[in-house]
Amino acid sequence: MDEASVTFHVKPMEEEHAQQICSWQYDPPYNIYSWLPWEQMKALEVEFGDVQLRKDQYAVILGENDEICGFAQFFPLVGVTRIGLGMHPERCGHGQGVEFVSAIVREAIRRNPSNEIDLEVLTWNTRAIRVYEKVGFITQDTYERQTPTGLQPFYCMVYTGAR
């Protein structure tokens, strides 16, 4: 499926979406992006397991027939919307990334038109980095952050595309 044939739309994340996303399993090395089991996320009230955080910051990205293709987080910082995102593992690597990320950027602009938009990506994730660059992001900084597997290097990429 080529990018031109895919249209994504962004909707509020509901509990059933969150539960489904927790079941996704990524192949190594992308398995670092897998979530805790839904019941554990809900019990700990972490990320989209927290009802208010899910309502305020998370959205699902739907494709044809309203199937869940991914999710996005719109994390508010002062003057910046930091986006986090994940595509359904079965859709990764099939040429849909540019339209997928573009839909998320459009939503970030809609939510806070005057904010800068940025994201963080592991430096080894060249597949995602190529997509982000095609959408209009450039690398602004490199730093280490804690991950489930220890400290890892990240790029902070800033959106510079046409608004």
PDB file of C-alpha atoms in Angstrom:
ATOM      1  CA  MET A   1       0.000   0.000   0.000  1.00  0.00           C
ATOM      2  CA  ASP A   2       1.557   3.307  -0.994  1.00  0.00           C
ATOM      3  CA  GLU A   3       1.300   6.514   1.040  1.00  0.00           C
ATOM      4  CA  ALA A   4      -1.008   8.296  -1.388  1.00  0.00           C
ATOM      5  CA  SER A   5      -3.727   5.683  -0.878  1.00  0.00           C
ATOM      6  CA  VAL A   6      -3.839   6.016   2.924  1.00  0.00           C
ATOM      7  CA  THR A   7      -5.795   8.708   4.736  1.00  0.00           C
ATOM      8  CA  PHE A   8      -5.421   8.924   8.493  1.00  0.00           C
ATOM      9  CA  HIS A   9      -7.622  10.837  10.901  1.00  0.00           C
ATOM     10  CA  VAL A  10      -7.111  11.659  14.569  1.00  0.00           C
ATOM     11  CA  LYS A  11      -9.741  10.966  17.237  1.00  0.00           C
ATOM     12  CA  PRO A  12      -9.785  11.051  21.059  1.00  0.00           C
ATOM     13  CA  MET A  13      -8.390   7.863  22.610  1.00  0.00           C
ATOM     14  CA  GLU A  14     -11.022   5.768  24.377  1.00  0.00           C
ATOM     15  CA  GLU A  15     -10.335   3.028  26.913  1.00  0.00           C
ATOM     16  CA  GLU A  16     -10.929   0.260  24.361  1.00  0.00           C
ATOM     17  CA  HIS A  17      -8.329   1.854  22.070  1.00  0.00           C
ATOM     18  CA  ALA A  18      -5.815   1.976  24.933  1.00  0.00           C
ATOM     19  CA  GLN A  19      -6.452  -1.658  25.777  1.00  0.00           C
ATOM     20  CA  GLN A  20      -5.912  -2.704  22.167  1.00  0.00           C
ATOM     21  CA  ILE A  21      -2.665  -0.678  21.872  1.00  0.00           C
ATOM     22  CA  CYS A  22      -1.273  -2.442  24.958  1.00  0.00           C
ATOM     23  CA  SER A  23      -1.598  -5.771  23.109  1.00  0.00           C
ATOM     24  CA  TRP A  24       0.685  -4.705  20.252  1.00  0.00           C
ATOM     25  CA  GLN A  25       4.020  -6.516  20.132  1.00  0.00           C
ATOM     26  CA  TYR A  26       6.955  -5.099  18.169  1.00  0.00           C
ATOM     27  CA  ASP A  27       9.845  -7.193  16.868  1.00  0.00           C
ATOM     28  CA  PRO A  28      13.328  -6.465  18.291  1.00  0.00           C
ATOM     29  CA  PRO A  29      14.855  -3.924  18.502  1.00  0.00           C
ATOM     30  CA  TYR A  30      11.537  -2.030  18.295  1.00  0.00           C
ATOM     31  CA  ASN A  31      10.102  -4.066  21.201  1.00  0.00           C
ATOM     32  CA  ILE A  32      11.382  -1.261  23.465  1.00  0.00           C
ATOM     33  CA  TYR A  33       8.204   0.547  22.293  1.00  0.00           C
ATOM     34  CA  SER A  34       5.801  -2.093  23.617  1.00  0.00           C
ATOM     35  CA  TRP A  35       3.536  -1.108  26.515  1.00  0.00           C
ATOM     36  CA  LEU A  36       2.808  -2.789  29.832  1.00  0.00           C
ATOM     37  CA  PRO A  37      -0.290  -5.019  29.886  1.00  0.00           C
ATOM     38  CA  TRP A  38      -3.498  -2.931  29.975  1.00  0.00           C
ATOM     39  CA  GLU A  39      -4.630  -4.011  33.445  1.00  0.00           C
ATOM     40  CA  GLN A  40      -1.233  -3.018  34.850  1.00  0.00           C
ATOM     41  CA  MET A  41      -1.240   0.373  33.046  1.00  0.00           C
ATOM     42  CA  LYS A  42      -4.748   1.042  34.369  1.00  0.00           C
ATOM     43  CA  ALA A  43      -3.909  -0.057  37.933  1.00  0.00           C
ATOM     44  CA  LEU A  44      -0.752   2.082  38.009  1.00  0.00           C
ATOM     45  CA  GLU A  45      -2.541   4.961  36.233  1.00  0.00           C
ATOM     46  CA  VAL A  46       0.459   5.519  33.969  1.00  0.00           C
ATOM     47  CA  GLU A  47       0.399   7.131  30.533  1.00  0.00           C
ATOM     48  CA  PHE A  48      -2.928   6.414  28.825  1.00  0.00           C
ATOM     49  CA  GLY A  49      -3.875   4.184  31.765  1.00  0.00           C
ATOM     50  CA  ASP A  50      -4.573   7.477  33.567  1.00  0.00           C
ATOM     51  CA  VAL A  51      -8.076   8.592  32.506  1.00  0.00           C
ATOM     52  CA  GLN A  52      -7.318  12.337  32.687  1.00  0.00           C
ATOM     53  CA  LEU A  53      -3.947  12.061  30.933  1.00  0.00           C
ATOM     54  CA  ARG A  54      -5.545   9.955  28.189  1.00  0.00           C
ATOM     55  CA  LYS A  55      -8.255  12.584  27.718  1.00  0.00           C
ATOM     56  CA  ASP A  56      -5.859  15.559  27.758  1.00  0.00           C
ATOM     57  CA  GLN A  57      -2.871  14.241  25.799  1.00  0.00           C
ATOM     58  CA  TYR A  58      -3.601  11.047  23.841  1.00  0.00           C
ATOM     59  CA  ALA A  59      -5.331  10.384  20.544  1.00  0.00           C
ATOM     60  CA  VAL A  60      -5.734   7.434  18.211  1.00  0.00           C
ATOM     61  CA  ILE A  61      -4.906   7.546  14.532  1.00  0.00           C
ATOM     62  CA  LEU A  62      -7.543   5.758  12.482  1.00  0.00           C
ATOM     63  CA  GLY A  63      -7.312   4.579   8.892  1.00  0.00           C
ATOM     64  CA  GLU A  64      -9.666   2.909   6.453  1.00  0.00           C
ATOM     65  CA  ASN A  65     -12.800   1.521   8.087  1.00  0.00           C
ATOM     66  CA  ASP A  66     -11.813   3.330  11.317  1.00  0.00           C
ATOM     67  CA  GLU A  67      -9.282   0.665  12.328  1.00  0.00           C
ATOM     68  CA  ILE A  68      -6.624   1.761  14.814  1.00  0.00           C
ATOM     69  CA  CYS A  69      -3.395   2.426  12.933  1.00  0.00           C
ATOM     70  CA  GLY A  70      -1.536   4.087  15.786  1.00  0.00           C
ATOM     71  CA  PHE A  71      -1.616   6.634  18.542  1.00  0.00           C
ATOM     72  CA  ALA A  72      -0.157  10.008  19.424  1.00  0.00           C
ATOM     73  CA  GLN A  73       0.596  11.904  22.591  1.00  0.00           C
ATOM     74  CA  PHE A  74       0.543  15.698  22.550  1.00  0.00           C
ATOM     75  CA  PHE A  75       2.657  16.595  25.567  1.00  0.00           C
ATOM     76  CA  PRO A  76       2.383  20.284  26.458  1.00  0.00           C
ATOM     77  CA  LEU A  77       5.580  22.126  27.332  1.00  0.00           C
ATOM     78  CA  VAL A  78       5.960  25.911  27.559  1.00  0.00           C
ATOM     79  CA  GLY A  79       5.680  27.107  23.935  1.00  0.00           C
ATOM     80  CA  VAL A  80       6.210  23.567  22.610  1.00  0.00           C
ATOM     81  CA  THR A  81       4.025  20.594  21.798  1.00  0.00           C
ATOM     82  CA  ARG A  82       6.148  17.466  22.122  1.00  0.00           C
ATOM     83  CA  ILE A  83       4.648  14.616  20.182  1.00  0.00           C
ATOM     84  CA  GLY A  84       5.060  10.976  20.960  1.00  0.00           C
ATOM     85  CA  LEU A  85       3.684   8.433  18.551  1.00  0.00           C
ATOM     86  CA  GLY A  86       3.440   4.808  17.685  1.00  0.00           C
ATOM     87  CA  MET A  87       2.237   3.024  14.595  1.00  0.00           C
ATOM     88  CA  HIS A  88       0.599  -0.403  14.722  1.00  0.00           C
ATOM     89  CA  PRO A  89       3.474  -2.907  14.322  1.00  0.00           C
ATOM     90  CA  GLU A  90       1.814  -4.532  11.285  1.00  0.00           C
ATOM     91  CA  ARG A  91       1.804  -1.161   9.481  1.00  0.00           C
ATOM     92  CA  CYS A  92       5.438  -0.267  10.162  1.00  0.00           C
ATOM     93  CA  GLY A  93       7.770  -0.372   7.181  1.00  0.00           C
ATOM     94  CA  HIS A  94       5.019  -0.298   4.531  1.00  0.00           C
ATOM     95  CA  GLY A  95       5.378   3.256   3.195  1.00  0.00           C
ATOM     96  CA  GLN A  96       2.616   4.853   5.275  1.00  0.00           C
ATOM     97  CA  GLY A  97       4.807   6.778   7.707  1.00  0.00           C
ATOM     98  CA  VAL A  98       4.849  10.198   6.053  1.00  0.00           C
ATOM     99  CA  GLU A  99       1.054  10.489   5.880  1.00  0.00           C
ATOM    100  CA  PHE A 100       0.733   9.013   9.391  1.00  0.00           C
ATOM    101  CA  VAL A 101       3.153  11.535  10.956  1.00  0.00           C
ATOM    102  CA  SER A 102       1.719  14.381   8.852  1.00  0.00           C
ATOM    103  CA  ALA A 103      -1.746  13.709  10.310  1.00  0.00           C
ATOM    104  CA  ILE A 104      -0.261  13.920  13.820  1.00  0.00           C
ATOM    105  CA  VAL A 105       1.555  17.181  13.016  1.00  0.00           C
ATOM    106  CA  ARG A 106      -1.670  18.691  11.633  1.00  0.00           C
ATOM    107  CA  GLU A 107      -3.432  17.786  14.885  1.00  0.00           C
ATOM    108  CA  ALA A 108      -0.613  19.294  16.979  1.00  0.00           C
ATOM    109  CA  ILE A 109      -0.926  22.532  14.980  1.00  0.00           C
ATOM    110  CA  ARG A 110      -4.716  22.491  15.377  1.00  0.00           C
ATOM    111  CA  ARG A 111      -4.384  22.072  19.155  1.00  0.00           C
ATOM    112  CA  ASN A 112      -1.739  24.790  19.645  1.00  0.00           C
ATOM    113  CA  PRO A 113      -1.061  26.732  16.431  1.00  0.00           C
ATOM    114  CA  SER A 114       1.604  28.994  17.948  1.00  0.00           C
ATOM    115  CA  ASN A 115       3.630  26.218  19.593  1.00  0.00           C
ATOM    116  CA  GLU A 116       6.831  24.774  18.204  1.00  0.00           C
ATOM    117  CA  ILE A 117       6.480  21.022  17.583  1.00  0.00           C
ATOM    118  CA  ASP A 118       9.191  18.565  18.499  1.00  0.00           C
ATOM    119  CA  LEU A 119       9.706  14.882  19.198  1.00  0.00           C
ATOM    120  CA  GLU A 120      12.306  12.553  20.641  1.00  0.00           C
ATOM    121  CA  VAL A 121      13.601   9.499  18.781  1.00  0.00           C
ATOM    122  CA  LEU A 122      16.245   6.914  19.601  1.00  0.00           C
ATOM    123  CA  THR A 123      19.294   7.601  17.438  1.00  0.00           C
ATOM    124  CA  TRP A 124      19.358   4.025  16.091  1.00  0.00           C
ATOM    125  CA  ASN A 125      15.764   4.259  14.780  1.00  0.00           C
ATOM    126  CA  THR A 126      16.778   5.279  11.254  1.00  0.00           C
ATOM    127  CA  ARG A 127      13.451   4.087   9.787  1.00  0.00           C
ATOM    128  CA  ALA A 128      11.531   6.628  11.893  1.00  0.00           C
ATOM    129  CA  ILE A 129      14.159   9.358  11.472  1.00  0.00           C
ATOM    130  CA  ARG A 130      13.866   9.153   7.658  1.00  0.00           C
ATOM    131  CA  VAL A 131      10.083   9.589   7.926  1.00  0.00           C
ATOM    132  CA  TYR A 132      10.401  12.541  10.312  1.00  0.00           C
ATOM    133  CA  GLU A 133      12.868  14.247   7.969  1.00  0.00           C
ATOM    134  CA  LYS A 134      10.504  13.772   4.997  1.00  0.00           C
ATOM    135  CA  VAL A 135       7.693  15.380   7.023  1.00  0.00           C
ATOM    136  CA  GLY A 136       9.872  18.415   7.850  1.00  0.00           C
ATOM    137  CA  PHE A 137      11.677  17.667  11.124  1.00  0.00           C
ATOM    138  CA  ILE A 138      15.360  18.439  11.659  1.00  0.00           C
ATOM    139  CA  THR A 139      17.662  17.227  14.428  1.00  0.00           C
ATOM    140  CA  GLN A 140      18.241  19.970  16.959  1.00  0.00           C
ATOM    141  CA  ASP A 141      19.874  18.164  19.893  1.00  0.00           C
ATOM    142  CA  THR A 142      21.274  14.815  21.054  1.00  0.00           C
ATOM    143  CA  TYR A 143      21.153  13.575  24.649  1.00  0.00           C
ATOM    144  CA  GLU A 144      20.738  10.449  26.726  1.00  0.00           C
ATOM    145  CA  ARG A 145      17.491   9.419  28.417  1.00  0.00           C
ATOM    146  CA  GLN A 146      16.471   6.520  30.572  1.00  0.00           C
ATOM    147  CA  THR A 147      14.653   3.692  28.766  1.00  0.00           C
ATOM    148  CA  PRO A 148      13.478   0.270  29.966  1.00  0.00           C
ATOM    149  CA  THR A 149      16.895  -1.054  28.869  1.00  0.00           C
ATOM    150  CA  GLY A 150      18.998   1.711  30.455  1.00  0.00           C
ATOM    151  CA  LEU A 151      20.400   5.027  29.216  1.00  0.00           C
ATOM    152  CA  GLN A 152      20.146   5.443  25.457  1.00  0.00           C
ATOM    153  CA  PRO A 153      20.984   8.300  23.047  1.00  0.00           C
ATOM    154  CA  PHE A 154      18.068  10.286  21.619  1.00  0.00           C
ATOM    155  CA  TYR A 155      17.685  13.017  19.030  1.00  0.00           C
ATOM    156  CA  CYS A 156      15.317  15.892  19.667  1.00  0.00           C
ATOM    157  CA  MET A 157      13.853  16.762  16.272  1.00  0.00           C
ATOM    158  CA  VAL A 158      11.966  20.001  15.593  1.00  0.00           C
ATOM    159  CA  TYR A 159       9.286  20.497  12.962  1.00  0.00           C
ATOM    160  CA  THR A 160      10.206  23.153  10.407  1.00  0.00           C
ATOM    161  CA  GLY A 161       7.707  22.276   7.670  1.00  0.00           C
ATOM    162  CA  ALA A 162       5.116  24.611   6.229  1.00  0.00           C
ATOM    163  CA  ARG A 163       2.339  25.533   8.620  1.00  0.00           C
TER     164      ARG A 163
END
